[in-house]
PDB file of C-alpha atoms and ligand atoms in Angstrom:
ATOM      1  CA  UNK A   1       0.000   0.000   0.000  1.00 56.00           C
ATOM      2  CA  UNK A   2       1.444   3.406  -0.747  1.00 52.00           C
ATOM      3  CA  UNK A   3       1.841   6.744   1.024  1.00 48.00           C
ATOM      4  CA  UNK A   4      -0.489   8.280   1.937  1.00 65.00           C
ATOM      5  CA  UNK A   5      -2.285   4.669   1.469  1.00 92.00           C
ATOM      6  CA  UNK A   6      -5.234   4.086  -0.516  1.00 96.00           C
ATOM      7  CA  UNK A   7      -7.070   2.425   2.508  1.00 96.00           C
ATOM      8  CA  UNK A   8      -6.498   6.428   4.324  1.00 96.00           C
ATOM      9  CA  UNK A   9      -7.366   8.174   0.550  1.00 97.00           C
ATOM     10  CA  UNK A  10     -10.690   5.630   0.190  1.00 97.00           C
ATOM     11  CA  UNK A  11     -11.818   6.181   3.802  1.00 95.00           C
ATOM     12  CA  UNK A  12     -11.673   9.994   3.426  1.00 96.00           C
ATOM     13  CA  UNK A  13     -13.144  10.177   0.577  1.00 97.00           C
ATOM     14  CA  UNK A  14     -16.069   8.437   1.693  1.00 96.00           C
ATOM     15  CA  UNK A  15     -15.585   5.603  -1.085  1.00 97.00           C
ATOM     16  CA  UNK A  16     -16.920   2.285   0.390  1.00 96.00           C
ATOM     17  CA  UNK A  17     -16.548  -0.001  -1.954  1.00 97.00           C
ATOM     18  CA  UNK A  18     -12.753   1.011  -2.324  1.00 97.00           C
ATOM     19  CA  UNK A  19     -12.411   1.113   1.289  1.00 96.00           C
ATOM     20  CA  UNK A  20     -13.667  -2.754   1.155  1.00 96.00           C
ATOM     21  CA  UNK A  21     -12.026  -3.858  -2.115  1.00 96.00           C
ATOM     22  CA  UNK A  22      -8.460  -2.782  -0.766  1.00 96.00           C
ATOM     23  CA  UNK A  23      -9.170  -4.280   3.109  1.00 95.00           C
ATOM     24  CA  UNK A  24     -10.064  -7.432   1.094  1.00 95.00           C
ATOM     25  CA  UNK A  25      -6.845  -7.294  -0.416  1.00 95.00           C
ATOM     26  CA  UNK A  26      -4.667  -6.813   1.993  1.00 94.00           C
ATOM     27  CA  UNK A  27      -6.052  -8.892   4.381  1.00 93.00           C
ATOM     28  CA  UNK A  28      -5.726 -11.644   1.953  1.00 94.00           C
ATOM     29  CA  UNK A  29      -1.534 -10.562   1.111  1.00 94.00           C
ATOM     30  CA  UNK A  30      -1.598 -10.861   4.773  1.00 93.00           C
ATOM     31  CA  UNK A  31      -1.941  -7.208   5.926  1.00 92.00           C
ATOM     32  CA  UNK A  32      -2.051  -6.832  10.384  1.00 90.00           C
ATOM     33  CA  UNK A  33      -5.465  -6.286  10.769  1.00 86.00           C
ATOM     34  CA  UNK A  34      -4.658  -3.900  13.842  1.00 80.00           C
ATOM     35  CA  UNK A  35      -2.507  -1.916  11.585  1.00 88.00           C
ATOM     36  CA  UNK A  36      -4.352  -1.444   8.865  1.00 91.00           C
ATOM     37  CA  UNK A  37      -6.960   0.260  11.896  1.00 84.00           C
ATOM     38  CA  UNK A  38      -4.067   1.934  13.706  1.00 81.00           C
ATOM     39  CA  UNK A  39      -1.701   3.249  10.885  1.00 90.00           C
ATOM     40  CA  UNK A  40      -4.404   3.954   8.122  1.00 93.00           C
ATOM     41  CA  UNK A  41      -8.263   3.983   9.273  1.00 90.00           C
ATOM     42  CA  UNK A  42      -8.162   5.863  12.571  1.00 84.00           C
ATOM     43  CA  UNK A  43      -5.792   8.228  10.490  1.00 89.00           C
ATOM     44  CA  UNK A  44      -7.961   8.585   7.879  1.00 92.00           C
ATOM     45  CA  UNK A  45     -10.992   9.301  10.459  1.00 87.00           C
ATOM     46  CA  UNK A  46      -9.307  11.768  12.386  1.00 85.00           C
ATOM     47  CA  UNK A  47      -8.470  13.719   9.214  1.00 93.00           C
ATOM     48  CA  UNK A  48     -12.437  13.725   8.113  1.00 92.00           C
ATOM     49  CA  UNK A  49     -12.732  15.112  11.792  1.00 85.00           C
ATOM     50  CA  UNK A  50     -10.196  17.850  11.444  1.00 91.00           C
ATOM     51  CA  UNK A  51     -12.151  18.684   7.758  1.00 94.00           C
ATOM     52  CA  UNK A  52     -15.394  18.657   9.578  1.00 88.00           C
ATOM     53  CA  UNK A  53     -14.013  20.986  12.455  1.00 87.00           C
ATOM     54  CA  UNK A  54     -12.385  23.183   9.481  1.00 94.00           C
ATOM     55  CA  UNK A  55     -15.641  23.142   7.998  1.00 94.00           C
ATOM     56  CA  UNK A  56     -14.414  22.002   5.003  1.00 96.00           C
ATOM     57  CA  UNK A  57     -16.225  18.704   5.590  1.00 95.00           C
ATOM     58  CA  UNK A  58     -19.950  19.151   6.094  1.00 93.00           C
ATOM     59  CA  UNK A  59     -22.656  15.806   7.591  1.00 90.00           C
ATOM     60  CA  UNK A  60     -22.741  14.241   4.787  1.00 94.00           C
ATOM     61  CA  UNK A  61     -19.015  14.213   3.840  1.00 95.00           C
ATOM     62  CA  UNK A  62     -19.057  12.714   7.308  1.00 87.00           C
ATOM     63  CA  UNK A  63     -21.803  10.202   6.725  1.00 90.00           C
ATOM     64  CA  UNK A  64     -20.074   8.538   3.601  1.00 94.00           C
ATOM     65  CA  UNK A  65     -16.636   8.506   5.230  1.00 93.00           C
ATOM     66  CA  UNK A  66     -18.157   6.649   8.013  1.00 88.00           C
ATOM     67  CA  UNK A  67     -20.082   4.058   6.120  1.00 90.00           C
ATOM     68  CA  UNK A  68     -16.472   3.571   4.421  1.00 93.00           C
ATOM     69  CA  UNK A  69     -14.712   3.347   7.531  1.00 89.00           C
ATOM     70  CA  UNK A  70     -17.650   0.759   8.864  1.00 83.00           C
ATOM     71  CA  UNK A  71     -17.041  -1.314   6.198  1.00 90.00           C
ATOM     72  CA  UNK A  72     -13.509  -1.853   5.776  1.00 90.00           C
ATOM     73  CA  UNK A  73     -14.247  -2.714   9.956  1.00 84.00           C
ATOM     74  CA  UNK A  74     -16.393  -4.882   9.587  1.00 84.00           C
ATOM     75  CA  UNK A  75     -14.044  -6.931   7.353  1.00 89.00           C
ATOM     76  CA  UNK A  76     -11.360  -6.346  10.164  1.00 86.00           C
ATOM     77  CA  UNK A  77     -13.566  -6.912  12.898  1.00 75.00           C
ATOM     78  CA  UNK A  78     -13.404 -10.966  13.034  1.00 78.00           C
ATOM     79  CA  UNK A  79      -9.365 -10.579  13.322  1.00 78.00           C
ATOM     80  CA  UNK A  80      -8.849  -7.721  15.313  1.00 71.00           C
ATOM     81  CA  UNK A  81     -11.469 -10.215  18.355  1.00 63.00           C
ATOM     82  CA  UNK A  82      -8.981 -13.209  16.728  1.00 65.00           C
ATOM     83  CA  UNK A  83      -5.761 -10.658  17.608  1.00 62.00           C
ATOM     84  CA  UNK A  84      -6.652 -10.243  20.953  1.00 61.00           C
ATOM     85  CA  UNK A  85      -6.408  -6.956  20.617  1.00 70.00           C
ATOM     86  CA  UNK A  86      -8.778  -5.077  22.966  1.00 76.00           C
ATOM     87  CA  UNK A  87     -11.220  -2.189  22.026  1.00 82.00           C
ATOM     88  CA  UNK A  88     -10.388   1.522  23.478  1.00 88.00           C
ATOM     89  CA  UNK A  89     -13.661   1.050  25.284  1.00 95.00           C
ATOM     90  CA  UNK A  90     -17.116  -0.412  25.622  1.00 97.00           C
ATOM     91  CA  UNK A  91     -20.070   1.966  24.679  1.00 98.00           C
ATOM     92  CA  UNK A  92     -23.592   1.628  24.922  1.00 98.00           C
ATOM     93  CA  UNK A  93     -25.208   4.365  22.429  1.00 98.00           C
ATOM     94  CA  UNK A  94     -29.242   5.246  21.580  1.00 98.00           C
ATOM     95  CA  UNK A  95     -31.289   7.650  21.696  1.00 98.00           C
ATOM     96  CA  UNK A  96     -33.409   8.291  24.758  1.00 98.00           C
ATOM     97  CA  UNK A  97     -37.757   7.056  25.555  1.00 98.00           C
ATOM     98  CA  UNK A  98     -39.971   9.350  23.254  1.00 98.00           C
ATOM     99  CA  UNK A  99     -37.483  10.171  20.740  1.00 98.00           C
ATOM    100  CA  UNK A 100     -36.918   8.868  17.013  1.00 94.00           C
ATOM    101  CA  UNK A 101     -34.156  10.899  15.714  1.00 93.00           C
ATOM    102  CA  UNK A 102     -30.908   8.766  15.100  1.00 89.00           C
ATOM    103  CA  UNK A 103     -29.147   9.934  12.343  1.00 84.00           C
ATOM    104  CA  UNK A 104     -26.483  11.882  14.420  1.00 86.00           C
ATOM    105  CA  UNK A 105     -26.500   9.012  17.541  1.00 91.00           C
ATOM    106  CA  UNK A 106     -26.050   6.643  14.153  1.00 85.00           C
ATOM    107  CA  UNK A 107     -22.796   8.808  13.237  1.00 81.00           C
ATOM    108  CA  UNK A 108     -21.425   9.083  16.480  1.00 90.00           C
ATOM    109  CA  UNK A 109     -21.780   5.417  16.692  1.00 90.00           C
ATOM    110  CA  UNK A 110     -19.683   4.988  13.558  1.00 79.00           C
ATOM    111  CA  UNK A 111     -17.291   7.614  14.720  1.00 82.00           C
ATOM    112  CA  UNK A 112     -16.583   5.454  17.821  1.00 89.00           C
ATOM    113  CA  UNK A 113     -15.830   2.487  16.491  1.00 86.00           C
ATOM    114  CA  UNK A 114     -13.881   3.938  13.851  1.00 79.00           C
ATOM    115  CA  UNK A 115     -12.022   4.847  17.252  1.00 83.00           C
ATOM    116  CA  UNK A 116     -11.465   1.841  18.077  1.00 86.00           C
ATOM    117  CA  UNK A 117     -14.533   1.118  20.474  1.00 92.00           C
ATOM    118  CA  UNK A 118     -16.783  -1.674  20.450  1.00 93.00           C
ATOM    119  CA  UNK A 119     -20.238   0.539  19.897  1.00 94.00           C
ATOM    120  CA  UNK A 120     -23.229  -1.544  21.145  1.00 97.00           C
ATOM    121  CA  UNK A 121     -26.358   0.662  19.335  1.00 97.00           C
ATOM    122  CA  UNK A 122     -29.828   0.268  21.199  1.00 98.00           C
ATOM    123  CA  UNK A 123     -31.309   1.983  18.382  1.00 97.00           C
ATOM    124  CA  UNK A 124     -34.015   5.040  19.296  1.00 98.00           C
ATOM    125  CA  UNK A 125     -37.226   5.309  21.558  1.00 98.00           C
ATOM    126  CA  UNK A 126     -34.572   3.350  24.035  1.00 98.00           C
ATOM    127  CA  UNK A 127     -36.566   3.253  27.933  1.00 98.00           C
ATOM    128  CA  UNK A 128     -33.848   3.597  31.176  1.00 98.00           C
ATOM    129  CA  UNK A 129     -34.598  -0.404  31.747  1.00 98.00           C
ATOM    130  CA  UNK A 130     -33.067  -1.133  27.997  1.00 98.00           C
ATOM    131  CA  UNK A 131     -29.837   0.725  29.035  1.00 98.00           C
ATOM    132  CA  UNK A 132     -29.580  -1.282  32.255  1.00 98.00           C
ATOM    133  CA  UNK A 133     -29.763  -4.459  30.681  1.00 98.00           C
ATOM    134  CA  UNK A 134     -26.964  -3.329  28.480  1.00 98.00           C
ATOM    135  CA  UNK A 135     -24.839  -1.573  30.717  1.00 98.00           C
ATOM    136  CA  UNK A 136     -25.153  -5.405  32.610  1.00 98.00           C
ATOM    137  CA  UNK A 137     -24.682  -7.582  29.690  1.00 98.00           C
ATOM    138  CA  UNK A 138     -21.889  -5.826  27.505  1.00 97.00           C
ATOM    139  CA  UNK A 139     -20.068  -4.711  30.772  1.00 96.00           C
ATOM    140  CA  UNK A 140     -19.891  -1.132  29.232  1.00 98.00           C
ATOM    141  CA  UNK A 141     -17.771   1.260  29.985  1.00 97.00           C
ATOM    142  CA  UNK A 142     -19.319   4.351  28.498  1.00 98.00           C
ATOM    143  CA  UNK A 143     -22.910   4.828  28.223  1.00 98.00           C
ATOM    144  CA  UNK A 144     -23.894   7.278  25.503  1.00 98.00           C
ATOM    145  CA  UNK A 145     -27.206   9.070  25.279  1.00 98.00           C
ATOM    146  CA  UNK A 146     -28.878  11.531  22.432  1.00 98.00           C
ATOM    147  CA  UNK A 147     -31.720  13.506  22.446  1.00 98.00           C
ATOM    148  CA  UNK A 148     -33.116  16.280  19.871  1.00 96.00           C
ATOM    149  CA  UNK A 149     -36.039  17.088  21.452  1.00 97.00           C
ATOM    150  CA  UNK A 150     -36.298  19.656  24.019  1.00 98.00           C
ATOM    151  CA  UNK A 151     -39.128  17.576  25.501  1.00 98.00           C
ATOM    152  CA  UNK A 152     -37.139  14.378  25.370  1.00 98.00           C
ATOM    153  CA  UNK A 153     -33.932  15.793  26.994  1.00 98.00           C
ATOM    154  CA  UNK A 154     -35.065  15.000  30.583  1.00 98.00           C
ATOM    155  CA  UNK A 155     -35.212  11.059  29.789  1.00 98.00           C
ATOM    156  CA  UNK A 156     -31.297  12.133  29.758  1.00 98.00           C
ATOM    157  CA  UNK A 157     -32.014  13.023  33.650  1.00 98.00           C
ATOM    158  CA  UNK A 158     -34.228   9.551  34.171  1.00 98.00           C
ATOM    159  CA  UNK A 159     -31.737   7.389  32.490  1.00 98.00           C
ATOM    160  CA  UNK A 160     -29.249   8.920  34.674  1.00 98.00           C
ATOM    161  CA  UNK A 161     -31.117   7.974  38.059  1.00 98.00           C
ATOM    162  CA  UNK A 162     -32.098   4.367  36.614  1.00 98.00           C
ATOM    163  CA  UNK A 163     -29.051   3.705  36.344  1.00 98.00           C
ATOM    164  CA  UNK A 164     -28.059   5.319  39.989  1.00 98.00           C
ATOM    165  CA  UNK A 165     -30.956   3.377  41.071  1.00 98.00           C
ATOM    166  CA  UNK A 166     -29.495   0.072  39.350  1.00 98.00           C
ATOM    167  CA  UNK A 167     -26.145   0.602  41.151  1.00 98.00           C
ATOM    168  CA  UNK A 168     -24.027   0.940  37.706  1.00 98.00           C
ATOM    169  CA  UNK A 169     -23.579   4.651  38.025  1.00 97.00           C
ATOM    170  CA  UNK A 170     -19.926   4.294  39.990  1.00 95.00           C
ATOM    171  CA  UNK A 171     -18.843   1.481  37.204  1.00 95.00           C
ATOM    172  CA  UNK A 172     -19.813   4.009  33.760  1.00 97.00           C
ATOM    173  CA  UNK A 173     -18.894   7.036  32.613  1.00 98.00           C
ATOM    174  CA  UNK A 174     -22.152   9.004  30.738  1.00 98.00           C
ATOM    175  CA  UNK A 175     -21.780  11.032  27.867  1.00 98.00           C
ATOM    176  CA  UNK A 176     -24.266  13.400  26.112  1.00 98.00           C
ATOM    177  CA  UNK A 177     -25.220  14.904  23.175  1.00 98.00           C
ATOM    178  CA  UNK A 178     -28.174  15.735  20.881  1.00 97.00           C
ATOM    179  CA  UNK A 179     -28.871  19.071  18.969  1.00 94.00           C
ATOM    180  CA  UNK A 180     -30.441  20.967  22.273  1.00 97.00           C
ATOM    181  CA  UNK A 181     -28.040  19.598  24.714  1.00 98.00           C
ATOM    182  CA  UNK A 182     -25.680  21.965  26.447  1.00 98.00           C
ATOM    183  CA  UNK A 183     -22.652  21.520  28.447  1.00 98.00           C
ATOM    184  CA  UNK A 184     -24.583  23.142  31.449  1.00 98.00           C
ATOM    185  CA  UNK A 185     -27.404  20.861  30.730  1.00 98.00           C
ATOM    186  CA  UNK A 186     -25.262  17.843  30.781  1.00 98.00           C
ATOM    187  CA  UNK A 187     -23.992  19.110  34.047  1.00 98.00           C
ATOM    188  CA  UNK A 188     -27.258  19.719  35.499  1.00 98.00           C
ATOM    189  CA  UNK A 189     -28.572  16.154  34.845  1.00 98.00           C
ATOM    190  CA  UNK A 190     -25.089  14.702  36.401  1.00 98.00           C
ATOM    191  CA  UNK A 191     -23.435  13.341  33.474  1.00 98.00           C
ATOM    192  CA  UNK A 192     -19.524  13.243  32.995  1.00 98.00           C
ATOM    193  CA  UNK A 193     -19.170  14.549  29.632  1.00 98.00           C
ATOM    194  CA  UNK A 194     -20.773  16.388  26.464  1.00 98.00           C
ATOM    195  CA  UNK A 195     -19.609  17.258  23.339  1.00 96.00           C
ATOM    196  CA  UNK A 196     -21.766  19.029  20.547  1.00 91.00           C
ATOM    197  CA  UNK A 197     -20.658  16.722  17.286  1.00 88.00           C
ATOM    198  CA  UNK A 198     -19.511  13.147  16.434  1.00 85.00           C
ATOM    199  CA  UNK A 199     -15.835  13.474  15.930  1.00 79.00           C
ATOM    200  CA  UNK A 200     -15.709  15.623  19.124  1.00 90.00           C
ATOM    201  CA  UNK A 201     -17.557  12.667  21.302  1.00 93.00           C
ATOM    202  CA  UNK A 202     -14.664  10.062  20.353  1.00 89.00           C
ATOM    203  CA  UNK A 203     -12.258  12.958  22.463  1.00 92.00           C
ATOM    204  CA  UNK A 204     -14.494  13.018  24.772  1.00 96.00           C
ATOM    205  CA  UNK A 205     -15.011   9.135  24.914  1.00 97.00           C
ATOM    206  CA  UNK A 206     -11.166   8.984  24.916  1.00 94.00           C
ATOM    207  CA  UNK A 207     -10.745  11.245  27.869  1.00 96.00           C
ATOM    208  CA  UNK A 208     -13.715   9.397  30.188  1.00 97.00           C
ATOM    209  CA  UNK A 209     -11.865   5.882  29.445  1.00 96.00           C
ATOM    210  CA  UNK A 210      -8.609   8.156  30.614  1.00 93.00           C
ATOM    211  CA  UNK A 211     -10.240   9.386  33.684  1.00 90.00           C
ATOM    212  CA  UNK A 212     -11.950   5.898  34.395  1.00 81.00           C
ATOM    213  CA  UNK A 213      -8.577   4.458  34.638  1.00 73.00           C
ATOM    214  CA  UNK A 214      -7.023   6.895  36.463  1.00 74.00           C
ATOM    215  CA  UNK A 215      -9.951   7.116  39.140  1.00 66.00           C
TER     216      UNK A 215
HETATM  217  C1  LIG B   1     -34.375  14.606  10.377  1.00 58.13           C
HETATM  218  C2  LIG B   1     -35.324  15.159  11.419  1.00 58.13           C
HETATM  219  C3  LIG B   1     -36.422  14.382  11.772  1.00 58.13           C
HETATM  220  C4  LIG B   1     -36.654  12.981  11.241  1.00 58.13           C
HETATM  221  C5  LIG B   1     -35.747  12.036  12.004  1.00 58.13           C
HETATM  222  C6  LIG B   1     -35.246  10.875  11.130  1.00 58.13           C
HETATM  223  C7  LIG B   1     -34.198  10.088  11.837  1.00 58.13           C
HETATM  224  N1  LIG B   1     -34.161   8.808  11.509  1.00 58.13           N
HETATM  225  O1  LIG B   1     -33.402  10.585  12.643  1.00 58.13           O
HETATM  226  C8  LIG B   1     -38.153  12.792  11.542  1.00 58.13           C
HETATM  227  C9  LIG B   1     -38.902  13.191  10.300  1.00 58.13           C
HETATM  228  C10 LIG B   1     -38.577  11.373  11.948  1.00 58.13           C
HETATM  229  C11 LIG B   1     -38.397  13.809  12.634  1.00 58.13           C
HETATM  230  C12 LIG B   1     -39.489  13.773  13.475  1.00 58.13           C
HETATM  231  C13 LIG B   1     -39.783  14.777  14.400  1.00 58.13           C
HETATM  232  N2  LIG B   1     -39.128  15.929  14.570  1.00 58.13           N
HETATM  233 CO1  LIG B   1     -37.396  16.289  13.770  1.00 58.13          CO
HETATM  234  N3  LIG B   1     -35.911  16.949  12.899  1.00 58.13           N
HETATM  235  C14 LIG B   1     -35.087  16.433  12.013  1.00 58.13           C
HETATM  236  C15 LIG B   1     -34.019  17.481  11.632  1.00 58.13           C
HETATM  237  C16 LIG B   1     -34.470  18.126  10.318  1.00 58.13           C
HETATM  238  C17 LIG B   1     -32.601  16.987  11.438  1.00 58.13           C
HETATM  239  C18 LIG B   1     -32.003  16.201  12.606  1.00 58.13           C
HETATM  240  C19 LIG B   1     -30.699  15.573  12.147  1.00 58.13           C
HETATM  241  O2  LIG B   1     -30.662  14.416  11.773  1.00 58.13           O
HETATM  242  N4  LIG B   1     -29.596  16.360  12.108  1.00 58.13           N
HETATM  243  C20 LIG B   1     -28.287  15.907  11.591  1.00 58.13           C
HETATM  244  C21 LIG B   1     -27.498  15.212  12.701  1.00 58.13           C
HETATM  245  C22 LIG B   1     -26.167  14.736  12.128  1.00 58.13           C
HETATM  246  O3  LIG B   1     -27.244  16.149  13.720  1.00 58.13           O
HETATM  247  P1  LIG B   1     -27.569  15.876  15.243  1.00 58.13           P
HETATM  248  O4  LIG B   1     -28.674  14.914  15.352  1.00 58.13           O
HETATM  249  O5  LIG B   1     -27.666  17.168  15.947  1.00 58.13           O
HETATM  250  O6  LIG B   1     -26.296  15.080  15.797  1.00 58.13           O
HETATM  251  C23 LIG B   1     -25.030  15.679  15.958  1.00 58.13           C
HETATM  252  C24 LIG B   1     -24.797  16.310  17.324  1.00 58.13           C
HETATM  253  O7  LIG B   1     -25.965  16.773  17.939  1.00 58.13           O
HETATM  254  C25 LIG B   1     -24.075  15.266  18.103  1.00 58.13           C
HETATM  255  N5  LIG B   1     -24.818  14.220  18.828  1.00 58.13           N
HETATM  256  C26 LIG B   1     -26.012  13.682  18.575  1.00 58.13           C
HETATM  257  N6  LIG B   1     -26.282  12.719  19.437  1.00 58.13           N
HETATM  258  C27 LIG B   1     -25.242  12.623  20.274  1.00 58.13           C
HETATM  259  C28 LIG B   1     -25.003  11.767  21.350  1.00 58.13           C
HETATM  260  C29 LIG B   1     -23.815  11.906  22.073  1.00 58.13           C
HETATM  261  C30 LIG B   1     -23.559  11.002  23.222  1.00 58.13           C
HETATM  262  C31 LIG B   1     -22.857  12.883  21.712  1.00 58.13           C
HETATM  263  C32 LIG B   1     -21.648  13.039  22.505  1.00 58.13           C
HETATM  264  C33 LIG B   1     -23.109  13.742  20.613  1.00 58.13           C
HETATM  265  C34 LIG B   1     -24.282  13.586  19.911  1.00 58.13           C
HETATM  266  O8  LIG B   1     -23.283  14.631  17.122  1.00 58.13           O
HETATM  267  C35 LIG B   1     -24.053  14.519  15.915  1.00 58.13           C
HETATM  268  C36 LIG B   1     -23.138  14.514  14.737  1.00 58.13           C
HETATM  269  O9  LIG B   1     -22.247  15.579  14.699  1.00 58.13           O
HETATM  270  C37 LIG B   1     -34.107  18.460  12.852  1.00 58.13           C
HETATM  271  C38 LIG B   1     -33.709  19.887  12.560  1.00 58.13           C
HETATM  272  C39 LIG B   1     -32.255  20.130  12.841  1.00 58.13           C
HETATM  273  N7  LIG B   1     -31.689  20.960  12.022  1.00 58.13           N
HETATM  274  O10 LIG B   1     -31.680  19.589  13.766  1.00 58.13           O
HETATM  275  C40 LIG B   1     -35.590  18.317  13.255  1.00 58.13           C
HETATM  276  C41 LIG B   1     -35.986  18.587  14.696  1.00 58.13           C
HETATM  277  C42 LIG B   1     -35.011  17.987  15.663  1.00 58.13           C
HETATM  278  N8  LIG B   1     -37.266  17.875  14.803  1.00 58.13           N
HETATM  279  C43 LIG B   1     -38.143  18.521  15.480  1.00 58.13           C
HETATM  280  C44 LIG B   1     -39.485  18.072  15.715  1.00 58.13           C
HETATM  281  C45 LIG B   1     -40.396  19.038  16.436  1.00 58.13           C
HETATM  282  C46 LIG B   1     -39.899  16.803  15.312  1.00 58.13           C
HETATM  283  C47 LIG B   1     -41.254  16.195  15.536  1.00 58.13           C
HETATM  284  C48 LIG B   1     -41.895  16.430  16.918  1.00 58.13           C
HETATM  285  C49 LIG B   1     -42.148  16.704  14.402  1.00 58.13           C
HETATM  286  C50 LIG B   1     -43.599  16.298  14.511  1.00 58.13           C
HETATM  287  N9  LIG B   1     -44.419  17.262  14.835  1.00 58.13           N
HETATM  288  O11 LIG B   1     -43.900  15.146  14.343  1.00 58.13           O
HETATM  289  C51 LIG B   1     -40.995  14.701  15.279  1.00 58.13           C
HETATM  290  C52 LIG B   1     -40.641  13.972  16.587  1.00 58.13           C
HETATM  291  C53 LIG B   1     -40.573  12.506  16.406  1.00 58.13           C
HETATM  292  C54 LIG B   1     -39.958  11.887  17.639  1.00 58.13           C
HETATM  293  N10 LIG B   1     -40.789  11.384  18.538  1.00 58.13           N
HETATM  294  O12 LIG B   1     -38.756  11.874  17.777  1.00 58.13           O
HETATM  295  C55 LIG B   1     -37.613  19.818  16.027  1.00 58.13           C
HETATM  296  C56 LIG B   1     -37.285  19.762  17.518  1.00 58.13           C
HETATM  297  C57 LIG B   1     -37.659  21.031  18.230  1.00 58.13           C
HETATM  298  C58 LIG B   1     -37.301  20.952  19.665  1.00 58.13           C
HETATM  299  N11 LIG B   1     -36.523  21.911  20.099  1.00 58.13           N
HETATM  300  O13 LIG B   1     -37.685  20.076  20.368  1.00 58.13           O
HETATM  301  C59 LIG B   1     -36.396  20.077  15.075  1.00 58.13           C
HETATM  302  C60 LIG B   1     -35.244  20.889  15.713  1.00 58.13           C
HETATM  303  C61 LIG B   1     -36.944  20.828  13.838  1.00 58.13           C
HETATM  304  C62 LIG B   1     -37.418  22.227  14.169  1.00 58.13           C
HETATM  305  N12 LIG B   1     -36.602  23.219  13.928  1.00 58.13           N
HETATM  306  O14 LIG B   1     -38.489  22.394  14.641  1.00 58.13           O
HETATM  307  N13 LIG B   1     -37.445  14.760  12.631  1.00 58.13           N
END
């Protein structure tokens, strides 16, 4: 593969069947699955989040470069568990009771596991007991909530306590974010993070897994 690779070039240009065509290739010359992630996809990710921040990149720049990146992953995916190698972090994602919107909790979904996390999606119109059940079966680290309704943001709150309530609060971190969300707001409700767009939530993902670690 040459410089800059054509894994990186597909990826940020959003080109999926590339992005597959070339993972299929080198897997099969015998490529290391958790370099081709490390040393071209993340790359290639974090460079469609630096275009996005730029504004150069726009959603649906985004949107196409993550359906690339997902892609070439899921290829990747079987090997990397094979590898041993182990995820940045678990996340629980989905958007919270009473609310259908997804396409943003969809992208910072992809953006996360183009991170390197292993993104369990509960979909939308997800109740508090849904969340439990994953936070208990995936052993999550991170649980992830959207809303875009202003009358849906204080499920945000109620997931919150259910999972106080549940006793999982000490063991996750929670992370927000949603169109109306604030950082104040995200304060309020007693979560430990917020950021306002998908690239910006895998920093913020990064940092809780730092400060879960630490703590
Ligand atoms: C598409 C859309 C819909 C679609 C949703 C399709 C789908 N599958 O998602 C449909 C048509 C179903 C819909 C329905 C409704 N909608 Co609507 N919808 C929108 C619209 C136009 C775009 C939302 C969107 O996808 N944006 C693009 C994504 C990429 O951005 P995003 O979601 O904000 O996500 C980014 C960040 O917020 C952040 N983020 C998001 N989630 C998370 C989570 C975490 C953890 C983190 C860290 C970050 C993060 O990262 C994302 C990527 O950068 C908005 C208007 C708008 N401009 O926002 C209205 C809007 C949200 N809808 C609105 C309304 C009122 C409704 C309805 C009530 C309309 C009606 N009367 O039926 C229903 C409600 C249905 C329901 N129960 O949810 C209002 C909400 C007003 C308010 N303040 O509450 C808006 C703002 C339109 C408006 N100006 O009035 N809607």
């Amino acid at each position: 593969m040459s410089e800059p690779s054509r894994l990186y070039q597909a990826i940020l240009e959003g080109n999926a069947k590339d992005a597959l065509a070339i993972t299929q290739q080198a897997l099969a010359e015998g490529a290391n699955a958790l370099e081709l992630v490390n040393g071209h996809m993340i790359p290639a990710m974090d460079e469609v989040g630096r275009r996005f921040e730029n504004e150069d990149y726009f959603v649906p720049e985004l949107l196409l470069s993550a359906r690339a990146m997902k892609a070439a992953l899921d290829l990747i995916r079987p090997q990397l568990a094979s590898s041993g190698a182990q995820p940045a972090g678990r996340v629980v994602i989905g958007t919270v009771k009473g609310d259908l919107h997804d396409i943003g909790k969809n992208l910072v979904a992809s953006m996360l596991e183009g991170g390197g996390f292993e993104v369990h999606d509960l979909g939308a119109d997800v109740p508090p007991e849904k969340f439990i059940e994953a936070v208990r079966t995936t052993g999550a680290d991170i649980v992830a909530l959207s809303a875009l309704l202003t009358v849906t943001m204080p499920a945000m709150r109620t997931t919150i306590e259910a999972l106080s309530q549940a006793g999982l609060r000490d063991r996750i971190k929670v992370m927000v974010g949603g169109a109306p969300v604030t950082d104040q707001y995200a304060r309020e409700i007693g979560a430990d993070g917020y950021s306002e767009n998908a690239s910006a939530a895998v920093a913020l993902a990064r940092r809780l897994m730092a400060a879960r670690t630490a703590a």
